[in-house]
């Protein structure tokens, strides 16, 4: 319920790494495979969404000179 309320997008694959995953021979190991899978899922999710429209709440809606005239 909390994630629904926050409108969070849940990506199926999570990446948790234990100290054993950071060994010298883990360049192409299971950790790398989980990272690649999670990154691909995230990329697909980002690609399918519409771009967010962000409005600046501090943007001036009137010309600055017009604002000075009212003083």
PDB file of C-alpha atoms in Angstrom:
ATOM      1  CA  UNK A   1       0.000   0.000   0.000  1.00  0.00           C
ATOM      2  CA  UNK A   2       2.771   2.470   0.771  1.00  0.00           C
ATOM      3  CA  UNK A   3       4.431   2.031  -2.608  1.00  0.00           C
ATOM      4  CA  UNK A   4       1.054   2.339  -4.346  1.00  0.00           C
ATOM      5  CA  UNK A   5       0.370   5.568  -2.511  1.00  0.00           C
ATOM      6  CA  UNK A   6       3.766   6.930  -3.541  1.00  0.00           C
ATOM      7  CA  UNK A   7       3.122   5.762  -7.129  1.00  0.00           C
ATOM      8  CA  UNK A   8       6.332   3.773  -7.087  1.00  0.00           C
ATOM      9  CA  UNK A   9       7.249   1.591 -10.030  1.00  0.00           C
ATOM     10  CA  UNK A  10       8.368  -1.807  -8.800  1.00  0.00           C
ATOM     11  CA  UNK A  11      11.133  -3.395 -10.864  1.00  0.00           C
ATOM     12  CA  UNK A  12      11.173  -7.198 -10.449  1.00  0.00           C
ATOM     13  CA  UNK A  13      14.902  -7.741 -10.005  1.00  0.00           C
ATOM     14  CA  UNK A  14      16.693  -6.344  -6.967  1.00  0.00           C
ATOM     15  CA  UNK A  15      20.441  -6.392  -6.565  1.00  0.00           C
ATOM     16  CA  UNK A  16      21.861  -7.178  -3.151  1.00  0.00           C
ATOM     17  CA  UNK A  17      25.541  -7.959  -2.871  1.00  0.00           C
ATOM     18  CA  UNK A  18      27.259  -9.851  -0.079  1.00  0.00           C
ATOM     19  CA  UNK A  19      30.943  -9.549   0.682  1.00  0.00           C
ATOM     20  CA  UNK A  20      31.542 -12.799  -1.250  1.00  0.00           C
ATOM     21  CA  UNK A  21      30.202 -11.132  -4.416  1.00  0.00           C
ATOM     22  CA  UNK A  22      33.035  -8.585  -4.440  1.00  0.00           C
ATOM     23  CA  UNK A  23      35.889 -11.040  -4.977  1.00  0.00           C
ATOM     24  CA  UNK A  24      38.538 -10.657  -7.658  1.00  0.00           C
ATOM     25  CA  UNK A  25      36.950 -13.295  -9.901  1.00  0.00           C
ATOM     26  CA  UNK A  26      33.435 -11.835  -9.797  1.00  0.00           C
ATOM     27  CA  UNK A  27      33.793  -9.673 -12.918  1.00  0.00           C
ATOM     28  CA  UNK A  28      31.555 -11.994 -14.936  1.00  0.00           C
ATOM     29  CA  UNK A  29      29.987 -13.877 -12.028  1.00  0.00           C
ATOM     30  CA  UNK A  30      26.455 -14.045 -10.617  1.00  0.00           C
ATOM     31  CA  UNK A  31      26.552 -10.461  -9.305  1.00  0.00           C
ATOM     32  CA  UNK A  32      27.303  -9.135 -12.783  1.00  0.00           C
ATOM     33  CA  UNK A  33      24.412 -11.183 -14.211  1.00  0.00           C
ATOM     34  CA  UNK A  34      21.975  -9.772 -11.621  1.00  0.00           C
ATOM     35  CA  UNK A  35      23.167  -6.225 -12.293  1.00  0.00           C
ATOM     36  CA  UNK A  36      22.750  -6.692 -16.058  1.00  0.00           C
ATOM     37  CA  UNK A  37      19.258  -8.171 -15.650  1.00  0.00           C
ATOM     38  CA  UNK A  38      18.132  -5.416 -13.262  1.00  0.00           C
ATOM     39  CA  UNK A  39      19.573  -2.712 -15.536  1.00  0.00           C
ATOM     40  CA  UNK A  40      17.749  -4.132 -18.558  1.00  0.00           C
ATOM     41  CA  UNK A  41      14.446  -4.229 -16.659  1.00  0.00           C
ATOM     42  CA  UNK A  42      14.927  -0.645 -15.482  1.00  0.00           C
ATOM     43  CA  UNK A  43      15.813   0.524 -18.997  1.00  0.00           C
ATOM     44  CA  UNK A  44      12.640  -1.065 -20.407  1.00  0.00           C
ATOM     45  CA  UNK A  45      10.539   0.593 -17.696  1.00  0.00           C
ATOM     46  CA  UNK A  46      12.078   4.021 -18.328  1.00  0.00           C
ATOM     47  CA  UNK A  47      11.676   3.647 -22.093  1.00  0.00           C
ATOM     48  CA  UNK A  48       7.965   2.785 -21.933  1.00  0.00           C
ATOM     49  CA  UNK A  49       7.005   5.757 -19.727  1.00  0.00           C
ATOM     50  CA  UNK A  50       6.028   9.198 -20.918  1.00  0.00           C
ATOM     51  CA  UNK A  51       8.497  11.936 -20.011  1.00  0.00           C
ATOM     52  CA  UNK A  52       7.632  13.741 -16.800  1.00  0.00           C
ATOM     53  CA  UNK A  53       6.419  17.305 -17.129  1.00  0.00           C
ATOM     54  CA  UNK A  54       7.908  19.421 -14.377  1.00  0.00           C
ATOM     55  CA  UNK A  55       6.787  22.982 -13.814  1.00  0.00           C
ATOM     56  CA  UNK A  56       8.877  25.469 -11.915  1.00  0.00           C
ATOM     57  CA  UNK A  57       6.811  26.771  -8.980  1.00  0.00           C
ATOM     58  CA  UNK A  58       9.056  29.846  -8.824  1.00  0.00           C
ATOM     59  CA  UNK A  59       8.798  30.780 -12.493  1.00  0.00           C
ATOM     60  CA  UNK A  60       7.447  34.262 -13.103  1.00  0.00           C
ATOM     61  CA  UNK A  61       4.020  34.274 -14.675  1.00  0.00           C
ATOM     62  CA  UNK A  62       4.108  38.012 -15.328  1.00  0.00           C
ATOM     63  CA  UNK A  63       6.685  40.299 -16.830  1.00  0.00           C
ATOM     64  CA  UNK A  64       9.021  41.776 -14.218  1.00  0.00           C
ATOM     65  CA  UNK A  65       8.295  45.332 -15.356  1.00  0.00           C
ATOM     66  CA  UNK A  66       4.576  44.744 -14.859  1.00  0.00           C
ATOM     67  CA  UNK A  67       5.254  43.570 -11.322  1.00  0.00           C
ATOM     68  CA  UNK A  68       7.208  46.757 -10.590  1.00  0.00           C
ATOM     69  CA  UNK A  69       4.342  48.935 -11.856  1.00  0.00           C
ATOM     70  CA  UNK A  70       2.090  47.637  -9.076  1.00  0.00           C
ATOM     71  CA  UNK A  71       4.447  48.897  -6.335  1.00  0.00           C
TER      72      UNK A  71
END
